[in-house]
Amino acid sequence: MAQLWGGRFTKETDRLAYQFNASINFDKRFFAQDIEGSIAHAAMLKEQGILTEEEKEAITEGLTGIRRDVEEGRLVITEEYEDIHSFVEANLIDRIGDAGKKLHTGRSRNDQVALDMRLYVRQELLEIDGCLKDLLETLITLMEENLDTYMPGFTHMQKAQPTTLAHHLGAYFEMFKRDRLRMKDIYARMNYCPLGAGALAGTTYPLDRSITASLLGFAGPTLNSMDSVSDRDYLIEFLSALSTVMMHLSRFSEEIITWNSNEYRFVEIDDAYSTGSSIMPQKKNPDIAELTRGKTGRVYGALVSILTTMKGIPLAYNKDMQEDKELTFDAIDTVKNCLILFNGMVKTMRFNKAVMEKSAVNGFTNATDAADYLVGKGVPFRDAHGIIGRLVLYCIEKNTSIDSLSLEELKNVSPVFEEDIFDAVSLKTCVEKRLTLGAPGMEAMKEVIRVNREYLKEEWHS
């Protein structure tokens, strides 16, 4: 058992206890971050006169070699080591001798793992932000292509008013745009370096924490050493943001599953993102959407788990905090995979525009506009509401739509109706006259797309 402690112990740790305590099986994931932090720490120690130039160079060369050998498969991270820190340090000492024993000067595994986790999460956050941006690019392209693709808008899962596919997709664009804003906010708050905090109370060595922070791309060092080693707020925020991403994907997935059903037939999912049945040859199942919807609970579970873990922990570091890693790693992997696959599914999905438009017509989505037409003719709105309600009931009994009625039939319900009613309740008219910013009208949507195209040109990180 390769471990970084033992002098005060008189016998070895029980094998089962050692395995229960060890984290190497999961924290090996950030071996590159551990080495990156160690190289920066060595450079700072040299600047402060704690290491010689020769020692710093030997350490840097040794660490670089370990990283290269792991990446190229010549060096395997095994369960012989308690954690990634002991793996790196033991292999460094084997390679360069006593100089390697000086690397840990002025730091603890407490601030070391706090650094590794921040470096890892920071990079993964940027990758997820990139996945979100890719999805936004797909959505805005579909919006541009479907400005006049008419469909029903829903409330309470009931057809309510006519809208366009561009407008509907635009709602999800805003959701995922907010998700990116959350990533930006989290990055800014977490981007401070805990290295140099030591176990909890700093160190007596003359470290310059600003040097390390700068070398690692942080905005600066953290300002309280106890908080530095015990802070997991950024993980809670990150998992909360990931849960919101998954909630948005799940809502979208639910609609795609509904639209893909035989009853709706609004969309056809590409074969590459569908599966079949082992017994029913006619089936084409929306499994990617269903799995995305299902995996949302998995990410929620990670958030609840870390909140529960952290709720009763006193300052400063406690071993409970080791539980932050596996659930965070799993949530990150889940969200990235869902975003990538969901984007591919949406990008290749075919929309049945004629079916969508017919559904809007047959669903009386123009009923509100018919009432507004009567108001424009001088009928009080409450009376107009009742007239159109009776008209809808008549259409239901006749299995027809408002558009399909004759003028005579309309006049039998209200003599106020004239020939211009047919233009007033056409889907095109109903949609196009809604021109307030954020509405589905053509010009309003073009302005929104213009604003969002400009937004997508911006980068909040380099």
Short mmCIF file of C-alpha atoms in Angstrom, two decimals:
data_model
loop_
_atom_site.label_atom_id
_atom_site.label_comp_id
_atom_site.label_asym_id
_atom_site.label_seq_id
_atom_site.Cartn_x
_atom_site.Cartn_y
_atom_site.Cartn_z
CA MET A 1 0.00 0.00 0.00
CA ALA A 2 1.64 3.23 -1.18
CA GLN A 3 0.54 6.04 1.15
CA LEU A 4 1.82 9.47 2.19
CA TRP A 5 1.58 8.95 5.92
CA GLY A 6 2.38 6.31 8.56
CA GLY A 7 5.11 7.57 10.91
CA ARG A 8 2.82 7.83 13.90
CA PHE A 9 1.19 4.42 13.28
CA THR A 10 2.45 1.13 14.73
CA LYS A 11 0.68 -1.24 12.35
CA GLU A 12 -0.74 -1.28 8.87
CA THR A 13 -4.27 -0.24 8.04
CA ASP A 14 -6.78 -3.05 7.72
CA ARG A 15 -6.98 -4.01 4.04
CA LEU A 16 -10.74 -3.48 3.82
CA ALA A 17 -10.47 -0.18 5.69
CA TYR A 18 -7.70 0.91 3.31
CA GLN A 19 -9.82 0.11 0.26
CA PHE A 20 -12.86 1.83 1.80
CA ASN A 21 -10.76 4.94 2.44
CA ALA A 22 -8.93 4.96 -0.89
CA SER A 23 -10.07 7.19 -3.76
CA ILE A 24 -7.65 6.17 -6.50
CA ASN A 25 -10.34 4.38 -8.53
CA PHE A 26 -12.14 7.63 -9.22
CA ASP A 27 -9.77 10.53 -8.52
CA LYS A 28 -7.35 9.12 -11.09
CA ARG A 29 -9.61 10.95 -13.51
CA PHE A 30 -7.83 14.20 -12.73
CA PHE A 31 -4.23 13.01 -12.85
CA ALA A 32 -3.47 15.72 -15.44
CA GLN A 33 -4.82 18.43 -13.13
CA ASP A 34 -2.80 17.05 -10.20
CA ILE A 35 0.35 17.25 -12.30
CA GLU A 36 -0.53 20.71 -13.64
CA GLY A 37 -0.98 22.00 -10.10
CA SER A 38 2.25 20.38 -8.94
CA ILE A 39 4.26 21.96 -11.77
CA ALA A 40 2.88 25.39 -10.85
CA HIS A 41 3.60 24.75 -7.16
CA ALA A 42 7.20 23.80 -7.95
CA ALA A 43 7.65 26.96 -10.04
CA MET A 44 6.38 29.08 -7.15
CA LEU A 45 8.63 27.27 -4.64
CA LYS A 46 11.61 28.07 -6.84
CA GLU A 47 10.64 31.75 -7.08
CA GLN A 48 10.46 31.87 -3.29
CA GLY A 49 13.91 30.29 -2.88
CA ILE A 50 12.52 27.08 -1.39
CA LEU A 51 13.66 25.00 -4.36
CA THR A 52 16.77 25.49 -6.45
CA GLU A 53 16.51 25.94 -10.20
CA GLU A 54 17.91 22.44 -10.66
CA GLU A 55 15.36 20.90 -8.29
CA LYS A 56 12.51 22.74 -9.98
CA GLU A 57 13.65 21.58 -13.42
CA ALA A 58 14.01 17.99 -12.24
CA ILE A 59 10.55 18.03 -10.70
CA THR A 60 8.99 19.61 -13.78
CA GLU A 61 10.68 17.16 -16.11
CA GLY A 62 9.69 14.23 -13.91
CA LEU A 63 6.05 15.32 -13.68
CA THR A 64 5.85 15.96 -17.42
CA GLY A 65 7.23 12.47 -18.04
CA ILE A 66 4.67 10.88 -15.72
CA ARG A 67 1.83 12.69 -17.51
CA ARG A 68 3.13 11.64 -20.91
CA ASP A 69 3.60 8.01 -19.87
CA VAL A 70 0.09 7.80 -18.41
CA GLU A 71 -1.46 9.40 -21.51
CA GLU A 72 0.43 7.03 -23.81
CA GLY A 73 -0.34 3.93 -21.72
CA ARG A 74 3.20 3.16 -20.55
CA LEU A 75 2.35 3.91 -16.91
CA VAL A 76 -0.83 2.54 -15.36
CA ILE A 77 -2.56 4.04 -12.33
CA THR A 78 -3.26 1.07 -10.05
CA GLU A 79 -5.00 0.38 -6.74
CA GLU A 80 -1.59 0.09 -5.10
CA TYR A 81 -1.92 3.81 -4.39
CA GLU A 82 -4.36 5.42 -1.97
CA ASP A 83 -5.13 8.37 -4.23
CA ILE A 84 -3.88 10.23 -7.28
CA HIS A 85 -1.61 12.42 -5.14
CA SER A 86 0.29 9.43 -3.72
CA PHE A 87 0.55 7.92 -7.22
CA VAL A 88 2.13 11.05 -8.66
CA GLU A 89 4.44 11.70 -5.73
CA ALA A 90 5.63 8.09 -5.43
CA ASN A 91 6.39 7.85 -9.13
CA LEU A 92 8.12 11.23 -9.09
CA ILE A 93 10.41 10.16 -6.24
CA ASP A 94 11.17 6.90 -8.04
CA ARG A 95 12.24 8.90 -11.10
CA ILE A 96 14.19 11.83 -9.66
CA GLY A 97 15.03 10.84 -6.08
CA ASP A 98 15.21 13.26 -3.14
CA ALA A 99 14.21 16.34 -5.14
CA GLY A 100 10.80 14.74 -5.56
CA LYS A 101 10.37 14.61 -1.78
CA LYS A 102 10.51 18.42 -1.63
CA LEU A 103 7.52 18.98 -3.92
CA HIS A 104 4.97 18.71 -1.12
CA THR A 105 6.60 21.55 0.84
CA GLY A 106 3.99 24.08 1.93
CA ARG A 107 0.92 22.15 0.84
CA SER A 108 -1.45 19.47 2.10
CA ARG A 109 -3.56 16.92 0.30
CA ASN A 110 -6.48 19.03 1.50
CA ASP A 111 -5.59 22.07 -0.59
CA GLN A 112 -4.15 19.84 -3.31
CA VAL A 113 -7.42 17.97 -3.91
CA ALA A 114 -9.36 21.22 -3.64
CA LEU A 115 -7.20 22.58 -6.45
CA ASP A 116 -7.47 19.45 -8.58
CA MET A 117 -11.24 19.43 -8.35
CA ARG A 118 -11.51 23.11 -9.27
CA LEU A 119 -9.22 22.68 -12.25
CA TYR A 120 -11.16 19.64 -13.42
CA VAL A 121 -14.61 21.16 -12.96
CA ARG A 122 -13.50 24.42 -14.56
CA GLN A 123 -12.46 22.57 -17.72
CA GLU A 124 -15.58 20.40 -17.79
CA LEU A 125 -17.75 23.49 -17.31
CA LEU A 126 -16.22 25.02 -20.41
CA GLU A 127 -16.83 21.82 -22.39
CA ILE A 128 -20.48 21.71 -21.35
CA ASP A 129 -20.83 25.38 -22.26
CA GLY A 130 -19.50 24.45 -25.70
CA CYS A 131 -22.10 21.68 -26.01
CA LEU A 132 -24.82 24.15 -25.07
CA LYS A 133 -23.58 26.59 -27.68
CA ASP A 134 -23.63 23.85 -30.34
CA LEU A 135 -27.24 23.09 -29.45
CA LEU A 136 -28.13 26.78 -29.65
CA GLU A 137 -26.58 26.95 -33.13
CA THR A 138 -28.79 24.04 -34.20
CA LEU A 139 -31.90 25.63 -32.73
CA ILE A 140 -31.38 29.05 -34.30
CA THR A 141 -30.79 27.46 -37.71
CA LEU A 142 -34.07 25.57 -37.37
CA MET A 143 -35.77 28.78 -36.27
CA GLU A 144 -34.57 30.56 -39.41
CA GLU A 145 -35.88 27.71 -41.55
CA ASN A 146 -39.32 27.59 -39.91
CA LEU A 147 -40.54 31.17 -39.56
CA ASP A 148 -43.75 30.25 -41.41
CA THR A 149 -44.16 26.68 -40.22
CA TYR A 150 -47.50 26.94 -38.44
CA MET A 151 -48.39 24.72 -35.51
CA PRO A 152 -50.63 24.76 -32.45
CA GLY A 153 -49.40 26.34 -29.25
CA PHE A 154 -50.56 24.59 -26.09
CA THR A 155 -51.65 25.34 -22.55
CA HIS A 156 -52.66 22.50 -20.23
CA MET A 157 -51.70 20.18 -23.13
CA GLN A 158 -54.73 21.59 -24.96
CA LYS A 159 -54.42 23.38 -28.30
CA ALA A 160 -54.63 27.07 -27.47
CA GLN A 161 -53.42 29.56 -30.09
CA PRO A 162 -51.53 29.25 -33.36
CA THR A 163 -47.79 29.80 -33.35
CA THR A 164 -44.83 28.77 -35.47
CA LEU A 165 -42.19 26.12 -35.04
CA ALA A 166 -39.60 28.91 -34.98
CA HIS A 167 -41.40 30.51 -32.04
CA HIS A 168 -41.74 27.20 -30.20
CA LEU A 169 -38.07 26.33 -30.66
CA GLY A 170 -37.18 29.87 -29.63
CA ALA A 171 -38.54 29.17 -26.16
CA TYR A 172 -35.97 26.40 -25.75
CA PHE A 173 -33.29 28.67 -27.18
CA GLU A 174 -33.95 31.08 -24.29
CA MET A 175 -33.77 28.24 -21.76
CA PHE A 176 -30.42 26.97 -22.97
CA LYS A 177 -29.14 30.53 -23.27
CA ARG A 178 -29.88 31.00 -19.57
CA ASP A 179 -28.05 27.74 -18.89
CA ARG A 180 -24.94 29.23 -20.50
CA LEU A 181 -25.30 32.36 -18.39
CA ARG A 182 -25.35 30.17 -15.29
CA MET A 183 -22.11 28.50 -16.43
CA LYS A 184 -20.54 31.92 -16.85
CA ASP A 185 -21.59 33.01 -13.36
CA ILE A 186 -20.33 29.81 -11.74
CA TYR A 187 -17.00 30.06 -13.54
CA ALA A 188 -16.46 33.58 -12.25
CA ARG A 189 -17.21 32.61 -8.64
CA MET A 190 -15.16 29.42 -8.60
CA ASN A 191 -12.11 30.76 -10.43
CA TYR A 192 -9.93 31.31 -7.34
CA CYS A 193 -6.99 29.17 -6.34
CA PRO A 194 -7.03 27.25 -3.01
CA LEU A 195 -3.45 26.00 -3.26
CA GLY A 196 -1.36 27.30 -0.38
CA ALA A 197 -4.18 26.98 2.14
CA GLY A 198 -2.44 23.92 3.56
CA ALA A 199 -4.45 21.56 5.73
CA LEU A 200 -6.60 24.43 7.02
CA ALA A 201 -4.37 27.18 8.44
CA GLY A 202 -1.93 28.08 5.71
CA THR A 203 1.77 27.41 6.11
CA THR A 204 4.88 28.85 7.74
CA TYR A 205 6.76 28.71 4.43
CA PRO A 206 7.02 32.00 2.51
CA LEU A 207 4.71 30.99 -0.32
CA ASP A 208 3.45 33.48 -2.88
CA ARG A 209 -0.03 32.23 -3.64
CA SER A 210 -0.56 34.87 -6.30
CA ILE A 211 2.17 33.27 -8.43
CA THR A 212 0.48 29.87 -8.32
CA ALA A 213 -2.94 31.35 -9.02
CA SER A 214 -1.59 33.24 -12.02
CA LEU A 215 0.25 30.24 -13.45
CA LEU A 216 -2.94 28.19 -13.27
CA GLY A 217 -5.17 30.83 -14.85
CA PHE A 218 -7.12 31.79 -11.75
CA ALA A 219 -8.35 35.30 -11.01
CA GLY A 220 -6.43 35.16 -7.72
CA PRO A 221 -5.94 33.12 -4.54
CA THR A 222 -8.78 32.30 -2.15
CA LEU A 223 -8.86 34.53 0.94
CA ASN A 224 -9.57 32.13 3.81
CA SER A 225 -7.59 28.94 4.24
CA MET A 226 -10.33 27.10 6.18
CA ASP A 227 -12.93 27.89 3.56
CA SER A 228 -10.44 27.02 0.81
CA VAL A 229 -10.24 23.36 1.80
CA SER A 230 -13.87 22.91 2.86
CA ASP A 231 -15.72 24.85 0.14
CA ARG A 232 -17.87 22.79 -2.19
CA ASP A 233 -20.34 25.58 -3.00
CA TYR A 234 -19.10 25.73 -6.57
CA LEU A 235 -19.92 22.02 -7.00
CA ILE A 236 -23.39 22.52 -5.57
CA GLU A 237 -23.94 25.46 -7.93
CA PHE A 238 -22.56 23.48 -10.85
CA LEU A 239 -24.70 20.42 -10.14
CA SER A 240 -27.71 22.69 -9.71
CA ALA A 241 -26.99 24.26 -13.11
CA LEU A 242 -26.53 20.82 -14.66
CA SER A 243 -29.85 19.74 -13.15
CA THR A 244 -31.51 22.74 -14.80
CA VAL A 245 -29.91 21.83 -18.13
CA MET A 246 -31.31 18.33 -17.78
CA MET A 247 -34.73 19.67 -16.82
CA HIS A 248 -34.77 21.71 -20.04
CA LEU A 249 -33.62 18.72 -22.09
CA SER A 250 -36.25 16.56 -20.40
CA ARG A 251 -39.07 18.99 -21.19
CA PHE A 252 -37.93 19.15 -24.80
CA SER A 253 -37.60 15.36 -24.91
CA GLU A 254 -41.15 14.95 -23.61
CA GLU A 255 -42.47 17.12 -26.44
CA ILE A 256 -40.44 15.27 -29.06
CA ILE A 257 -41.73 11.94 -27.73
CA THR A 258 -45.29 13.27 -27.99
CA TRP A 259 -44.72 14.79 -31.44
CA ASN A 260 -43.19 11.52 -32.62
CA SER A 261 -46.25 9.49 -31.61
CA ASN A 262 -48.59 8.03 -34.21
CA GLU A 263 -51.35 10.33 -32.98
CA TYR A 264 -49.35 13.53 -33.57
CA ARG A 265 -46.86 12.72 -36.36
CA PHE A 266 -45.34 16.20 -36.07
CA VAL A 267 -41.80 14.84 -36.40
CA GLU A 268 -39.89 11.86 -37.65
CA ILE A 269 -36.68 11.08 -35.81
CA ASP A 270 -33.75 10.05 -37.98
CA ASP A 271 -32.90 6.34 -38.04
CA ALA A 272 -29.50 7.10 -36.51
CA TYR A 273 -31.22 8.31 -33.32
CA SER A 274 -34.02 5.74 -33.14
CA THR A 275 -34.28 2.09 -32.19
CA GLY A 276 -36.62 -0.75 -33.13
CA SER A 277 -38.43 -3.51 -31.32
CA SER A 278 -37.27 -7.10 -30.96
CA ILE A 279 -40.82 -8.36 -31.54
CA MET A 280 -42.82 -5.59 -33.29
CA PRO A 281 -41.30 -4.89 -36.73
CA GLN A 282 -43.26 -1.66 -37.27
CA LYS A 283 -41.81 0.12 -34.24
CA LYS A 284 -39.43 3.10 -34.39
CA ASN A 285 -38.79 4.24 -30.86
CA PRO A 286 -37.52 7.65 -29.63
CA ASP A 287 -35.03 6.08 -27.22
CA ILE A 288 -32.56 8.97 -27.14
CA ALA A 289 -35.30 11.36 -26.03
CA GLU A 290 -36.62 8.84 -23.51
CA LEU A 291 -33.18 8.14 -22.05
CA THR A 292 -32.46 11.86 -21.79
CA ARG A 293 -35.73 12.29 -19.93
CA GLY A 294 -34.86 9.35 -17.68
CA LYS A 295 -31.29 10.39 -16.92
CA THR A 296 -32.51 13.73 -15.58
CA GLY A 297 -33.28 12.00 -12.28
CA ARG A 298 -29.71 10.73 -12.13
CA VAL A 299 -28.31 14.27 -12.24
CA TYR A 300 -30.90 15.48 -9.72
CA GLY A 301 -29.68 12.66 -7.46
CA ALA A 302 -26.11 13.96 -7.60
CA LEU A 303 -27.25 17.41 -6.51
CA VAL A 304 -29.33 16.08 -3.62
CA SER A 305 -26.48 13.77 -2.59
CA ILE A 306 -23.88 16.52 -2.26
CA LEU A 307 -26.32 18.84 -0.50
CA THR A 308 -27.01 16.06 1.99
CA THR A 309 -23.31 15.28 2.42
CA MET A 310 -22.38 18.90 3.07
CA LYS A 311 -25.25 19.88 5.37
CA GLY A 312 -23.69 18.69 8.66
CA ILE A 313 -19.95 19.01 8.08
CA PRO A 314 -18.04 21.25 10.51
CA LEU A 315 -15.01 23.25 9.41
CA ALA A 316 -12.60 22.44 7.94
CA TYR A 317 -11.84 19.39 5.76
CA ASN A 318 -13.58 16.10 6.55
CA LYS A 319 -13.36 12.79 4.72
CA ASP A 320 -17.08 13.02 3.89
CA MET A 321 -16.05 15.45 1.15
CA GLN A 322 -14.47 12.62 -0.78
CA GLU A 323 -18.05 11.76 -1.76
CA ASP A 324 -18.15 14.84 -4.00
CA LYS A 325 -16.21 13.23 -6.83
CA GLU A 326 -17.97 10.14 -8.15
CA LEU A 327 -21.38 11.78 -8.27
CA THR A 328 -19.99 14.91 -9.91
CA PHE A 329 -18.06 12.92 -12.49
CA ASP A 330 -21.15 10.89 -13.33
CA ALA A 331 -23.35 14.00 -13.63
CA ILE A 332 -20.83 15.68 -15.93
CA ASP A 333 -20.58 12.61 -18.16
CA THR A 334 -24.36 12.25 -18.26
CA VAL A 335 -25.03 15.87 -19.20
CA LYS A 336 -22.33 15.97 -21.88
CA ASN A 337 -23.55 12.76 -23.50
CA CYS A 338 -27.17 13.89 -23.39
CA LEU A 339 -26.36 17.28 -24.92
CA ILE A 340 -24.31 15.79 -27.74
CA LEU A 341 -26.83 13.07 -28.62
CA PHE A 342 -29.85 15.34 -28.21
CA ASN A 343 -28.27 17.91 -30.51
CA GLY A 344 -27.65 15.25 -33.14
CA MET A 345 -31.23 14.02 -32.86
CA VAL A 346 -32.75 17.49 -33.21
CA LYS A 347 -30.43 18.48 -36.05
CA THR A 348 -31.46 15.45 -38.14
CA MET A 349 -35.15 15.39 -37.19
CA ARG A 350 -37.71 15.90 -39.97
CA PHE A 351 -40.73 18.13 -39.26
CA ASN A 352 -44.06 17.23 -40.89
CA LYS A 353 -45.11 20.80 -41.60
CA ALA A 354 -48.43 20.01 -43.26
CA VAL A 355 -49.49 17.84 -40.33
CA MET A 356 -48.53 20.54 -37.84
CA GLU A 357 -50.52 23.18 -39.71
CA LYS A 358 -53.58 20.96 -40.04
CA SER A 359 -53.43 20.24 -36.32
CA ALA A 360 -53.50 23.98 -35.58
CA VAL A 361 -56.53 24.49 -37.87
CA ASN A 362 -58.48 21.56 -36.48
CA GLY A 363 -57.70 22.48 -32.91
CA PHE A 364 -59.59 25.82 -32.99
CA THR A 365 -56.39 27.69 -32.19
CA ASN A 366 -57.85 30.65 -34.10
CA ALA A 367 -60.86 30.92 -31.75
CA THR A 368 -59.38 33.85 -29.82
CA ASP A 369 -58.77 35.68 -33.09
CA ALA A 370 -62.36 35.03 -34.11
CA ALA A 371 -63.49 36.62 -30.85
CA ASP A 372 -61.16 39.57 -31.48
CA TYR A 373 -62.74 39.90 -34.94
CA LEU A 374 -66.16 40.35 -33.36
CA VAL A 375 -64.77 42.87 -30.87
CA GLY A 376 -63.43 44.81 -33.84
CA LYS A 377 -67.01 44.87 -35.18
CA GLY A 378 -68.27 46.42 -31.94
CA VAL A 379 -69.30 43.31 -29.99
CA PRO A 380 -68.32 43.45 -26.29
CA PHE A 381 -65.55 40.91 -25.60
CA ARG A 382 -67.52 38.88 -23.08
CA ASP A 383 -70.37 38.52 -25.63
CA ALA A 384 -67.87 37.71 -28.37
CA HIS A 385 -66.35 35.03 -26.14
CA GLY A 386 -69.75 33.36 -25.75
CA ILE A 387 -70.53 33.55 -29.47
CA ILE A 388 -67.26 31.87 -30.44
CA GLY A 389 -67.79 29.25 -27.72
CA ARG A 390 -71.10 28.32 -29.32
CA LEU A 391 -69.45 28.35 -32.74
CA VAL A 392 -66.76 25.92 -31.56
CA LEU A 393 -69.43 23.63 -30.10
CA TYR A 394 -71.22 23.69 -33.49
CA CYS A 395 -67.94 22.77 -35.26
CA ILE A 396 -67.31 19.91 -32.87
CA GLU A 397 -70.79 18.53 -33.53
CA LYS A 398 -70.20 18.83 -37.30
CA ASN A 399 -66.59 17.54 -37.07
CA THR A 400 -65.27 20.59 -38.91
CA SER A 401 -63.24 23.76 -38.26
CA ILE A 402 -64.09 27.46 -38.11
CA ASP A 403 -62.24 28.01 -41.40
CA SER A 404 -64.38 25.40 -43.16
CA LEU A 405 -67.76 26.88 -42.27
CA SER A 406 -69.77 28.80 -44.83
CA LEU A 407 -70.59 32.45 -44.25
CA GLU A 408 -74.24 31.42 -43.87
CA GLU A 409 -73.38 29.04 -41.06
CA LEU A 410 -71.35 31.75 -39.37
CA LYS A 411 -74.18 34.26 -39.65
CA ASN A 412 -76.59 31.76 -38.11
CA VAL A 413 -74.48 32.06 -34.96
CA SER A 414 -73.97 35.83 -35.23
CA PRO A 415 -75.11 38.24 -37.98
CA VAL A 416 -71.98 40.34 -37.34
CA PHE A 417 -69.82 37.97 -39.37
CA GLU A 418 -68.83 39.18 -42.85
CA GLU A 419 -66.72 37.76 -45.69
CA ASP A 420 -63.55 39.17 -44.12
CA ILE A 421 -63.81 36.68 -41.23
CA PHE A 422 -62.05 34.04 -43.32
CA ASP A 423 -58.93 36.14 -43.72
CA ALA A 424 -59.09 37.21 -40.07
CA VAL A 425 -58.96 33.60 -38.80
CA SER A 426 -56.43 32.18 -41.25
CA LEU A 427 -53.31 30.88 -39.48
CA LYS A 428 -51.11 33.27 -41.41
CA THR A 429 -53.15 36.28 -40.26
CA CYS A 430 -53.42 35.01 -36.69
CA VAL A 431 -49.65 34.64 -36.43
CA GLU A 432 -48.50 37.61 -38.50
CA LYS A 433 -50.48 40.21 -36.61
CA ARG A 434 -48.70 39.24 -33.39
CA LEU A 435 -45.72 41.55 -33.77
CA THR A 436 -44.78 42.49 -30.21
CA LEU A 437 -41.18 41.55 -29.40
CA GLY A 438 -41.13 37.92 -28.37
CA ALA A 439 -44.29 37.02 -30.28
CA PRO A 440 -44.40 34.59 -33.24
CA GLY A 441 -45.03 37.15 -36.00
CA MET A 442 -42.50 37.05 -38.84
CA GLU A 443 -40.90 40.46 -38.21
CA ALA A 444 -40.82 39.96 -34.44
CA MET A 445 -39.12 36.59 -34.88
CA LYS A 446 -36.60 37.97 -37.35
CA GLU A 447 -35.58 40.59 -34.78
CA VAL A 448 -35.19 37.94 -32.07
CA ILE A 449 -33.10 35.79 -34.39
CA ARG A 450 -30.92 38.81 -35.24
CA VAL A 451 -30.34 39.53 -31.53
CA ASN A 452 -29.54 35.89 -30.79
CA ARG A 453 -27.21 35.58 -33.78
CA GLU A 454 -25.22 38.50 -32.35
CA TYR A 455 -25.24 36.81 -28.95
CA LEU A 456 -23.78 33.60 -30.45
CA LYS A 457 -20.86 35.56 -31.88
CA GLU A 458 -19.78 36.52 -28.38
CA GLU A 459 -17.52 34.37 -26.20
CA TRP A 460 -17.39 34.85 -22.44
CA HIS A 461 -14.18 32.82 -22.19
CA SER A 462 -11.16 32.53 -24.41
#
